[in-house]
Amino acid sequence: MINAPKKNLGFFPTPIHKLGNLSKYLNAPSIYIKRDDLTGLAIGGNKVRKLEFLIGDAVSKNYNVIITGGAAQSNHCRQTAGAAAACGLECHLALGGDEPELFNGNLFLDKLFGAIIHWTGKYRKGEKIPELVEELKSQGKKPYIIPYGGSNEIGAYGFIQAVDELKKQMELIHEIFTHIVFASSSGGTHTGLIIGKAKYNLPFDLVGIQVDKGEDDQPSYEEVLLNLINFSAKVTGVNIDFNEQDIILIKNYLGEGYGIMSDLDREAIRITAKYEGILLDPVYTGRAMGALIDMIRNKYFCKNDKILFWHTGGTPALFSYSDKLL
Ligand SMILES: *Cc1c(COP(=O)(O)O)cnc(C)c1O
């Protein structure tokens, strides 16, 4: 069983509200939004939910250093750096690419939160963490490893809890959503939502929009996701064997790859800003909203459907893409 104690880091429940203007503009069924861009810590985002349990685990086991990794503009790394700062822990980040001249967007915030950055060239998914851990141990430190995207059974637990939060909100507002649409990338969010839906016996379809093609020599994302789901279900005491048919993963919007905006991504960011005053991000939520818009246009949904778009954050990355958006 998972017994990672929770460390309160964010502000919950995150709001749910209707996107009336956008629904109208798109001539769409009702679209609602869940604002995990407003989880609070370090400009917010979905990783705060995972970090409450990951950092809780680290603190309860007396680790004094946090290490994780990701892309240079990783939202996960920025939120981890913020969480570590809030808990008085030293934070090391293994970031893909080479040191740039300008530290902007998430990278700027990593620095501001006091994280120590290690540049790892072509490795953008924390592949160099084991090496760095050995180095830190040799300096007498006790590093706690948070995997890429915070996506393991402990991080996913935060999203099982998020489903409980959603269930209570649906009861309060007397709405039952038919579809939840969200960006799916390292799998912790998708995992927690799938297990939570089963655990709390909820009716909606979980429509994950894949945003990262991945590498050809690596196992497919479905495979990774299914393993994480089944392992997490087991250790959290949800005795269900999930299979591929239980996962909805939309792969049509991978475009030219991770972090490269398509015209649809750009349109989604622009119209959500223009019609709702809400900021999406260039890597995840822009792509997920782009997919939602395209699926609405292609009649994926019925007239009476009630769609919840789960905004998973990422706002700071927008500032490092301004030249590609205007
Ligand atoms: C990490 C992230 C996601 C994807 O969540 P996973 O749990 O990694 O699948 C989606 N949106 C944003 C903004 C993120 O930072």
mmCIF file of C-alpha atoms and ligand atoms in Angstrom:
data_model
loop_
_atom_site.group_PDB
_atom_site.id
_atom_site.type_symbol
_atom_site.label_atom_id
_atom_site.label_comp_id
_atom_site.label_asym_id
_atom_site.label_seq_id
_atom_site.Cartn_x
_atom_site.Cartn_y
_atom_site.Cartn_z
ATOM 1 C CA MET A 1 0.000 0.000 0.000
ATOM 2 C CA ILE A 2 0.992 3.603 -0.560
ATOM 3 C CA ASN A 3 1.691 5.286 2.729
ATOM 4 C CA ALA A 4 3.461 8.405 1.575
ATOM 5 C CA PRO A 5 2.311 11.154 3.918
ATOM 6 C CA LYS A 6 0.933 14.198 2.145
ATOM 7 C CA LYS A 7 2.758 17.506 2.292
ATOM 8 C CA ASN A 8 0.360 20.363 1.599
ATOM 9 C CA LEU A 9 1.885 22.449 -1.158
ATOM 10 C CA GLY A 10 -0.992 23.733 -3.280
ATOM 11 C CA PHE A 11 -4.481 25.186 -3.009
ATOM 12 C CA PHE A 12 -7.308 22.721 -3.550
ATOM 13 C CA PRO A 13 -9.904 22.161 -4.850
ATOM 14 C CA THR A 14 -8.994 23.948 -8.070
ATOM 15 C CA PRO A 15 -11.945 25.793 -9.629
ATOM 16 C CA ILE A 16 -14.244 24.390 -12.307
ATOM 17 C CA HIS A 17 -16.121 26.805 -14.531
ATOM 18 C CA LYS A 18 -17.790 26.977 -17.882
ATOM 19 C CA LEU A 19 -16.099 28.191 -21.057
ATOM 20 C CA GLY A 20 -19.233 29.849 -22.395
ATOM 21 C CA ASN A 21 -17.615 32.069 -25.028
ATOM 22 C CA LEU A 22 -15.440 29.331 -26.424
ATOM 23 C CA SER A 23 -18.317 26.824 -26.523
ATOM 24 C CA LYS A 24 -20.349 29.380 -28.442
ATOM 25 C CA TYR A 25 -17.521 30.366 -30.801
ATOM 26 C CA LEU A 26 -16.942 26.699 -31.649
ATOM 27 C CA ASN A 27 -20.667 25.938 -31.830
ATOM 28 C CA ALA A 28 -19.785 23.140 -29.447
ATOM 29 C CA PRO A 29 -21.413 21.149 -26.654
ATOM 30 C CA SER A 30 -20.802 22.692 -23.200
ATOM 31 C CA ILE A 31 -17.121 22.936 -22.395
ATOM 32 C CA TYR A 32 -16.017 23.349 -18.795
ATOM 33 C CA ILE A 33 -12.496 23.780 -17.492
ATOM 34 C CA LYS A 34 -10.728 22.507 -14.372
ATOM 35 C CA ARG A 35 -8.078 25.001 -13.398
ATOM 36 C CA ASP A 36 -5.007 23.062 -12.318
ATOM 37 C CA ASP A 37 -3.078 26.010 -13.728
ATOM 38 C CA LEU A 38 -4.180 27.567 -10.421
ATOM 39 C CA THR A 39 -2.772 24.993 -7.980
ATOM 40 C CA GLY A 40 -0.809 27.894 -6.555
ATOM 41 C CA LEU A 41 2.725 26.756 -5.859
ATOM 42 C CA ALA A 42 5.314 28.307 -8.168
ATOM 43 C CA ILE A 43 2.711 29.503 -10.751
ATOM 44 C CA GLY A 44 0.853 26.210 -10.491
ATOM 45 C CA GLY A 45 0.301 23.184 -12.684
ATOM 46 C CA ASN A 46 -0.613 19.526 -12.374
ATOM 47 C CA LYS A 47 2.741 18.444 -10.899
ATOM 48 C CA VAL A 48 1.844 20.069 -7.580
ATOM 49 C CA ARG A 49 -0.657 17.234 -6.982
ATOM 50 C CA LYS A 50 2.065 14.642 -7.487
ATOM 51 C CA LEU A 51 4.663 16.573 -5.507
ATOM 52 C CA GLU A 52 2.461 16.698 -2.412
ATOM 53 C CA PHE A 53 2.994 12.953 -2.089
ATOM 54 C CA LEU A 54 6.504 12.710 -3.561
ATOM 55 C CA ILE A 55 7.933 15.454 -1.356
ATOM 56 C CA GLY A 56 5.907 14.087 1.573
ATOM 57 C CA ASP A 57 7.587 10.734 1.031
ATOM 58 C CA ALA A 58 11.042 12.332 0.797
ATOM 59 C CA VAL A 59 10.630 14.410 3.952
ATOM 60 C CA SER A 60 9.206 11.522 5.981
ATOM 61 C CA LYS A 61 12.246 9.407 5.046
ATOM 62 C CA ASN A 62 14.724 12.173 5.911
ATOM 63 C CA TYR A 63 16.108 12.808 2.449
ATOM 64 C CA ASN A 64 17.802 16.203 2.255
ATOM 65 C CA VAL A 65 18.201 16.666 -1.496
ATOM 66 C CA ILE A 66 15.648 16.360 -4.309
ATOM 67 C CA ILE A 67 16.709 15.442 -7.815
ATOM 68 C CA THR A 68 14.637 15.232 -10.969
ATOM 69 C CA GLY A 69 14.972 15.897 -14.682
ATOM 70 C CA GLY A 70 13.241 16.992 -17.847
ATOM 71 C CA ALA A 71 13.442 19.349 -20.793
ATOM 72 C CA ALA A 72 14.927 22.823 -20.400
ATOM 73 C CA GLN A 73 11.406 24.311 -20.260
ATOM 74 C CA SER A 74 10.056 21.541 -18.000
ATOM 75 C CA ASN A 75 7.043 22.594 -15.939
ATOM 76 C CA HIS A 76 7.604 19.587 -13.727
ATOM 77 C CA CYS A 77 11.143 20.710 -12.887
ATOM 78 C CA ARG A 78 9.979 24.261 -12.141
ATOM 79 C CA GLN A 79 7.259 23.021 -9.784
ATOM 80 C CA THR A 80 9.712 20.613 -8.136
ATOM 81 C CA ALA A 81 12.195 23.461 -7.629
ATOM 82 C CA GLY A 82 9.409 25.526 -6.044
ATOM 83 C CA ALA A 83 8.307 22.648 -3.809
ATOM 84 C CA ALA A 84 11.873 21.993 -2.684
ATOM 85 C CA ALA A 85 12.320 25.687 -1.889
ATOM 86 C CA ALA A 86 9.096 25.697 0.135
ATOM 87 C CA CYS A 87 10.345 22.702 2.138
ATOM 88 C CA GLY A 88 13.918 23.892 2.636
ATOM 89 C CA LEU A 89 15.401 21.117 0.495
ATOM 90 C CA GLU A 90 18.303 21.394 -1.943
ATOM 91 C CA CYS A 91 17.095 20.754 -5.507
ATOM 92 C CA HIS A 92 19.084 19.399 -8.460
ATOM 93 C CA LEU A 93 17.695 19.371 -11.987
ATOM 94 C CA ALA A 94 19.023 17.342 -14.927
ATOM 95 C CA LEU A 95 17.879 19.378 -17.917
ATOM 96 C CA GLY A 96 18.107 18.458 -21.591
ATOM 97 C CA GLY A 97 20.108 20.673 -23.922
ATOM 98 C CA ASP A 98 23.065 22.961 -23.294
ATOM 99 C CA GLU A 99 23.251 26.015 -21.098
ATOM 100 C CA PRO A 100 21.559 28.850 -23.023
ATOM 101 C CA GLU A 101 22.576 32.492 -22.943
ATOM 102 C CA LEU A 102 19.135 33.580 -21.821
ATOM 103 C CA PHE A 103 17.340 31.930 -18.905
ATOM 104 C CA ASN A 104 13.662 32.538 -19.606
ATOM 105 C CA GLY A 105 10.266 30.938 -18.884
ATOM 106 C CA ASN A 106 10.476 27.934 -16.561
ATOM 107 C CA LEU A 107 14.256 27.941 -16.621
ATOM 108 C CA PHE A 108 14.406 31.434 -15.214
ATOM 109 C CA LEU A 109 12.091 30.342 -12.393
ATOM 110 C CA ASP A 110 14.194 27.216 -11.671
ATOM 111 C CA LYS A 111 17.107 29.546 -10.986
ATOM 112 C CA LEU A 112 15.005 31.920 -8.913
ATOM 113 C CA PHE A 113 13.880 28.983 -6.735
ATOM 114 C CA GLY A 114 17.543 28.192 -6.159
ATOM 115 C CA ALA A 115 17.750 24.909 -8.060
ATOM 116 C CA ILE A 116 21.159 23.625 -9.149
ATOM 117 C CA ILE A 117 21.056 22.855 -12.854
ATOM 118 C CA HIS A 118 22.997 20.123 -14.660
ATOM 119 C CA TRP A 119 22.897 20.263 -18.473
ATOM 120 C CA THR A 120 22.492 16.841 -20.039
ATOM 121 C CA GLY A 121 22.592 17.440 -23.810
ATOM 122 C CA LYS A 122 20.362 15.088 -25.767
ATOM 123 C CA TYR A 123 18.903 13.517 -22.630
ATOM 124 C CA ARG A 124 15.669 15.330 -21.742
ATOM 125 C CA LYS A 125 13.929 12.694 -19.641
ATOM 126 C CA GLY A 126 16.224 12.449 -16.642
ATOM 127 C CA GLU A 127 18.426 9.699 -18.096
ATOM 128 C CA LYS A 128 21.457 11.169 -16.317
ATOM 129 C CA ILE A 129 19.884 11.160 -12.854
ATOM 130 C CA PRO A 130 21.562 7.903 -11.684
ATOM 131 C CA GLU A 131 25.012 9.338 -12.472
ATOM 132 C CA LEU A 132 24.256 12.577 -10.653
ATOM 133 C CA VAL A 133 22.869 10.660 -7.681
ATOM 134 C CA GLU A 134 26.166 8.813 -7.274
ATOM 135 C CA GLU A 135 27.998 12.136 -7.343
ATOM 136 C CA LEU A 136 25.692 13.623 -4.697
ATOM 137 C CA LYS A 137 26.038 10.559 -2.481
ATOM 138 C CA SER A 138 29.817 10.802 -2.698
ATOM 139 C CA GLN A 139 29.433 14.330 -1.285
ATOM 140 C CA GLY A 140 27.622 12.850 1.721
ATOM 141 C CA LYS A 141 24.156 13.937 0.602
ATOM 142 C CA LYS A 142 20.959 11.898 0.665
ATOM 143 C CA PRO A 143 19.224 12.488 -2.673
ATOM 144 C CA TYR A 144 15.575 11.559 -3.270
ATOM 145 C CA ILE A 145 14.856 10.745 -6.900
ATOM 146 C CA ILE A 146 11.677 12.057 -8.468
ATOM 147 C CA PRO A 147 11.279 10.398 -11.881
ATOM 148 C CA TYR A 148 10.588 12.210 -15.154
ATOM 149 C CA GLY A 149 7.273 14.072 -14.846
ATOM 150 C CA GLY A 150 6.888 12.851 -11.251
ATOM 151 C CA SER A 151 5.170 9.852 -12.794
ATOM 152 C CA ASN A 152 5.421 6.855 -10.531
ATOM 153 C CA GLU A 153 2.880 5.213 -8.223
ATOM 154 C CA ILE A 154 3.391 7.874 -5.549
ATOM 155 C CA GLY A 155 2.955 10.818 -7.914
ATOM 156 C CA ALA A 156 -0.059 9.185 -9.557
ATOM 157 C CA TYR A 157 -1.670 8.911 -6.141
ATOM 158 C CA GLY A 158 -2.120 12.684 -6.238
ATOM 159 C CA PHE A 159 -4.343 12.254 -9.274
ATOM 160 C CA ILE A 160 -6.399 9.474 -7.704
ATOM 161 C CA GLN A 161 -7.158 12.062 -5.031
ATOM 162 C CA ALA A 162 -7.923 14.610 -7.735
ATOM 163 C CA VAL A 163 -10.765 12.362 -8.936
ATOM 164 C CA ASP A 164 -12.236 12.354 -5.442
ATOM 165 C CA GLU A 165 -12.003 16.159 -5.547
ATOM 166 C CA LEU A 166 -13.744 16.220 -8.949
ATOM 167 C CA LYS A 167 -16.475 13.853 -7.770
ATOM 168 C CA LYS A 168 -17.346 16.181 -4.876
ATOM 169 C CA GLN A 169 -17.350 19.199 -7.197
ATOM 170 C CA MET A 170 -19.689 17.467 -9.651
ATOM 171 C CA GLU A 171 -22.073 16.780 -6.786
ATOM 172 C CA LEU A 172 -21.936 20.422 -5.707
ATOM 173 C CA ILE A 173 -22.597 21.885 -9.148
ATOM 174 C CA HIS A 174 -25.055 19.125 -10.155
ATOM 175 C CA GLU A 175 -23.214 18.293 -13.352
ATOM 176 C CA ILE A 176 -21.957 14.966 -14.601
ATOM 177 C CA PHE A 177 -19.282 15.327 -17.219
ATOM 178 C CA THR A 178 -19.332 12.880 -20.101
ATOM 179 C CA HIS A 179 -15.715 13.442 -21.166
ATOM 180 C CA ILE A 180 -12.549 14.644 -19.494
ATOM 181 C CA VAL A 181 -9.974 15.886 -21.997
ATOM 182 C CA PHE A 182 -6.360 16.362 -20.909
ATOM 183 C CA ALA A 183 -2.754 16.255 -22.118
ATOM 184 C CA SER A 184 -1.050 12.927 -21.438
ATOM 185 C CA SER A 185 2.724 12.751 -21.494
ATOM 186 C CA SER A 186 4.682 10.982 -18.755
ATOM 187 C CA GLY A 187 1.558 9.161 -17.592
ATOM 188 C CA GLY A 188 1.077 10.063 -13.928
ATOM 189 C CA THR A 189 -1.962 12.212 -14.601
ATOM 190 C CA HIS A 190 -3.589 9.648 -16.890
ATOM 191 C CA THR A 191 -2.810 6.847 -14.421
ATOM 192 C CA GLY A 192 -4.337 8.592 -11.430
ATOM 193 C CA LEU A 193 -7.423 9.605 -13.401
ATOM 194 C CA ILE A 194 -8.041 6.062 -14.694
ATOM 195 C CA ILE A 195 -7.601 4.444 -11.298
ATOM 196 C CA GLY A 196 -9.656 7.186 -9.624
ATOM 197 C CA LYS A 197 -12.489 6.784 -12.130
ATOM 198 C CA ALA A 198 -12.621 3.051 -11.356
ATOM 199 C CA LYS A 199 -12.237 3.549 -7.612
ATOM 200 C CA TYR A 200 -15.042 6.125 -7.385
ATOM 201 C CA ASN A 201 -17.163 4.461 -10.041
ATOM 202 C CA LEU A 202 -17.561 7.493 -12.319
ATOM 203 C CA PRO A 203 -19.111 7.398 -15.782
ATOM 204 C CA PHE A 204 -17.038 9.774 -17.921
ATOM 205 C CA ASP A 205 -14.646 8.910 -20.745
ATOM 206 C CA LEU A 206 -11.063 9.896 -20.017
ATOM 207 C CA VAL A 207 -9.736 11.243 -23.296
ATOM 208 C CA GLY A 208 -5.950 11.560 -23.053
ATOM 209 C CA ILE A 209 -4.268 13.563 -25.788
ATOM 210 C CA GLN A 210 -0.769 12.259 -26.385
ATOM 211 C CA VAL A 211 1.654 15.155 -26.850
ATOM 212 C CA ASP A 212 5.041 13.438 -27.153
ATOM 213 C CA LYS A 213 5.923 11.011 -29.959
ATOM 214 C CA GLY A 214 8.725 9.499 -27.890
ATOM 215 C CA GLU A 215 11.819 7.833 -29.316
ATOM 216 C CA ASP A 216 11.776 4.930 -31.765
ATOM 217 C CA ASP A 217 14.126 2.804 -29.669
ATOM 218 C CA GLN A 218 12.018 3.190 -26.517
ATOM 219 C CA PRO A 219 8.902 1.208 -25.524
ATOM 220 C CA SER A 220 5.662 2.768 -26.781
ATOM 221 C CA TYR A 221 3.856 5.230 -24.533
ATOM 222 C CA GLU A 222 0.811 2.925 -24.290
ATOM 223 C CA GLU A 223 3.016 0.182 -22.960
ATOM 224 C CA VAL A 224 4.645 2.456 -20.366
ATOM 225 C CA LEU A 225 1.256 3.856 -19.388
ATOM 226 C CA LEU A 226 -0.435 0.483 -19.009
ATOM 227 C CA ASN A 227 2.412 -0.768 -16.808
ATOM 228 C CA LEU A 228 2.236 2.316 -14.625
ATOM 229 C CA ILE A 229 -1.546 2.002 -14.335
ATOM 230 C CA ASN A 230 -1.460 -1.645 -13.306
ATOM 231 C CA PHE A 231 1.446 -1.254 -10.914
ATOM 232 C CA SER A 232 -0.120 1.827 -9.298
ATOM 233 C CA ALA A 233 -3.509 0.102 -9.023
ATOM 234 C CA LYS A 234 -1.889 -2.810 -7.223
ATOM 235 C CA VAL A 235 0.039 -0.748 -4.693
ATOM 236 C CA THR A 236 -2.916 1.534 -3.980
ATOM 237 C CA GLY A 237 -5.187 -1.416 -3.255
ATOM 238 C CA VAL A 238 -7.460 -1.028 -6.278
ATOM 239 C CA ASN A 239 -7.781 -4.615 -7.366
ATOM 240 C CA ILE A 240 -8.513 -4.199 -11.050
ATOM 241 C CA ASP A 241 -6.493 -5.501 -13.960
ATOM 242 C CA PHE A 242 -6.562 -2.811 -16.621
ATOM 243 C CA ASN A 243 -5.941 -3.524 -20.294
ATOM 244 C CA GLU A 244 -5.483 -1.509 -23.462
ATOM 245 C CA GLN A 245 -9.233 -1.201 -24.050
ATOM 246 C CA ASP A 246 -9.519 0.776 -20.813
ATOM 247 C CA ILE A 247 -7.261 3.539 -22.140
ATOM 248 C CA ILE A 248 -8.337 6.247 -24.571
ATOM 249 C CA LEU A 249 -5.203 7.791 -25.998
ATOM 250 C CA ILE A 250 -5.534 10.103 -29.003
ATOM 251 C CA LYS A 251 -2.381 10.069 -31.110
ATOM 252 C CA ASN A 252 -3.431 12.236 -34.039
ATOM 253 C CA TYR A 253 -1.967 15.477 -32.755
ATOM 254 C CA LEU A 254 1.735 14.704 -32.337
ATOM 255 C CA GLY A 255 2.612 17.076 -35.191
ATOM 256 C CA GLU A 256 6.295 17.548 -35.726
ATOM 257 C CA GLY A 257 7.078 16.405 -32.201
ATOM 258 C CA TYR A 258 7.395 17.433 -28.595
ATOM 259 C CA GLY A 259 7.455 21.176 -28.024
ATOM 260 C CA ILE A 260 7.054 22.085 -31.712
ATOM 261 C CA MET A 261 3.836 24.037 -32.115
ATOM 262 C CA SER A 262 1.487 23.144 -34.958
ATOM 263 C CA ASP A 263 -0.980 25.589 -36.517
ATOM 264 C CA LEU A 264 -3.747 23.919 -34.505
ATOM 265 C CA ASP A 265 -1.779 24.325 -31.236
ATOM 266 C CA ARG A 266 -1.337 28.013 -32.045
ATOM 267 C CA GLU A 267 -4.996 28.493 -32.912
ATOM 268 C CA ALA A 268 -6.021 26.847 -29.619
ATOM 269 C CA ILE A 269 -3.754 29.114 -27.573
ATOM 270 C CA ARG A 270 -4.930 32.220 -29.421
ATOM 271 C CA ILE A 271 -8.670 31.603 -29.263
ATOM 272 C CA THR A 272 -8.635 30.452 -25.620
ATOM 273 C CA ALA A 273 -6.784 33.658 -24.746
ATOM 274 C CA LYS A 274 -8.975 35.841 -26.941
ATOM 275 C CA TYR A 275 -12.385 34.414 -26.025
ATOM 276 C CA GLU A 276 -11.838 33.396 -22.402
ATOM 277 C CA GLY A 277 -8.845 35.363 -21.124
ATOM 278 C CA ILE A 278 -7.216 32.061 -20.205
ATOM 279 C CA LEU A 279 -3.600 31.189 -20.990
ATOM 280 C CA LEU A 280 -2.677 27.752 -22.300
ATOM 281 C CA ASP A 281 0.884 26.561 -22.796
ATOM 282 C CA PRO A 282 2.766 25.833 -26.026
ATOM 283 C CA VAL A 283 3.677 22.190 -25.265
ATOM 284 C CA TYR A 284 0.791 20.449 -23.464
ATOM 285 C CA THR A 285 -2.451 22.324 -22.939
ATOM 286 C CA GLY A 286 -2.248 24.123 -26.297
ATOM 287 C CA ARG A 287 -1.986 20.742 -27.981
ATOM 288 C CA ALA A 288 -4.740 19.183 -25.873
ATOM 289 C CA MET A 289 -7.089 22.109 -26.560
ATOM 290 C CA GLY A 290 -6.147 22.005 -30.249
ATOM 291 C CA ALA A 291 -7.157 18.348 -30.273
ATOM 292 C CA LEU A 292 -10.417 19.133 -28.485
ATOM 293 C CA ILE A 293 -11.241 21.856 -31.031
ATOM 294 C CA ASP A 294 -10.465 19.559 -33.943
ATOM 295 C CA MET A 295 -12.486 16.718 -32.426
ATOM 296 C CA ILE A 296 -15.443 19.083 -31.935
ATOM 297 C CA ARG A 297 -15.184 20.077 -35.604
ATOM 298 C CA ASN A 298 -15.036 16.403 -36.579
ATOM 299 C CA LYS A 299 -18.153 15.586 -34.534
ATOM 300 C CA TYR A 300 -16.433 13.335 -32.012
ATOM 301 C CA PHE A 301 -18.868 14.629 -29.371
ATOM 302 C CA CYS A 302 -22.680 14.694 -29.270
ATOM 303 C CA LYS A 303 -24.776 17.799 -28.769
ATOM 304 C CA ASN A 304 -25.668 16.965 -25.163
ATOM 305 C CA ASP A 305 -22.188 16.012 -24.046
ATOM 306 C CA LYS A 306 -20.585 17.897 -21.187
ATOM 307 C CA ILE A 307 -16.876 18.154 -21.702
ATOM 308 C CA LEU A 308 -14.380 19.014 -18.977
ATOM 309 C CA PHE A 309 -11.037 20.275 -20.229
ATOM 310 C CA TRP A 310 -8.451 19.657 -17.489
ATOM 311 C CA HIS A 311 -6.014 22.568 -17.648
ATOM 312 C CA THR A 312 -2.751 21.061 -16.444
ATOM 313 C CA GLY A 313 -0.758 24.294 -16.287
ATOM 314 C CA GLY A 314 2.451 25.216 -18.086
ATOM 315 C CA THR A 315 1.849 28.955 -18.321
ATOM 316 C CA PRO A 316 5.496 30.065 -17.838
ATOM 317 C CA ALA A 317 6.615 28.197 -20.979
ATOM 318 C CA LEU A 318 4.468 30.612 -22.974
ATOM 319 C CA PHE A 319 6.994 33.368 -22.341
ATOM 320 C CA SER A 320 9.766 31.424 -24.030
ATOM 321 C CA TYR A 321 7.588 30.973 -27.157
ATOM 322 C CA SER A 322 6.364 34.561 -27.610
ATOM 323 C CA ASP A 323 8.180 34.982 -30.942
ATOM 324 C CA LYS A 324 6.378 31.909 -32.312
ATOM 325 C CA LEU A 325 2.921 33.037 -31.203
ATOM 326 C CA LEU A 326 2.635 36.620 -32.374
HETATM 327 C C1 LIG B 1 3.527 17.380 -17.165
HETATM 328 C C2 LIG B 1 2.442 18.082 -17.840
HETATM 329 C C3 LIG B 1 1.392 17.384 -18.460
HETATM 330 C C4 LIG B 1 1.347 15.889 -18.580
HETATM 331 O O1 LIG B 1 1.134 15.215 -17.381
HETATM 332 P P1 LIG B 1 1.742 13.752 -17.222
HETATM 333 O O2 LIG B 1 1.335 13.330 -15.875
HETATM 334 O O3 LIG B 1 3.218 13.907 -17.393
HETATM 335 O O4 LIG B 1 1.207 12.884 -18.307
HETATM 336 C C5 LIG B 1 0.376 18.104 -19.040
HETATM 337 N N1 LIG B 1 0.377 19.450 -19.022
HETATM 338 C C6 LIG B 1 1.373 20.159 -18.459
HETATM 339 C C7 LIG B 1 1.309 21.634 -18.522
HETATM 340 C C8 LIG B 1 2.438 19.506 -17.841
HETATM 341 O O5 LIG B 1 3.418 20.217 -17.289
#
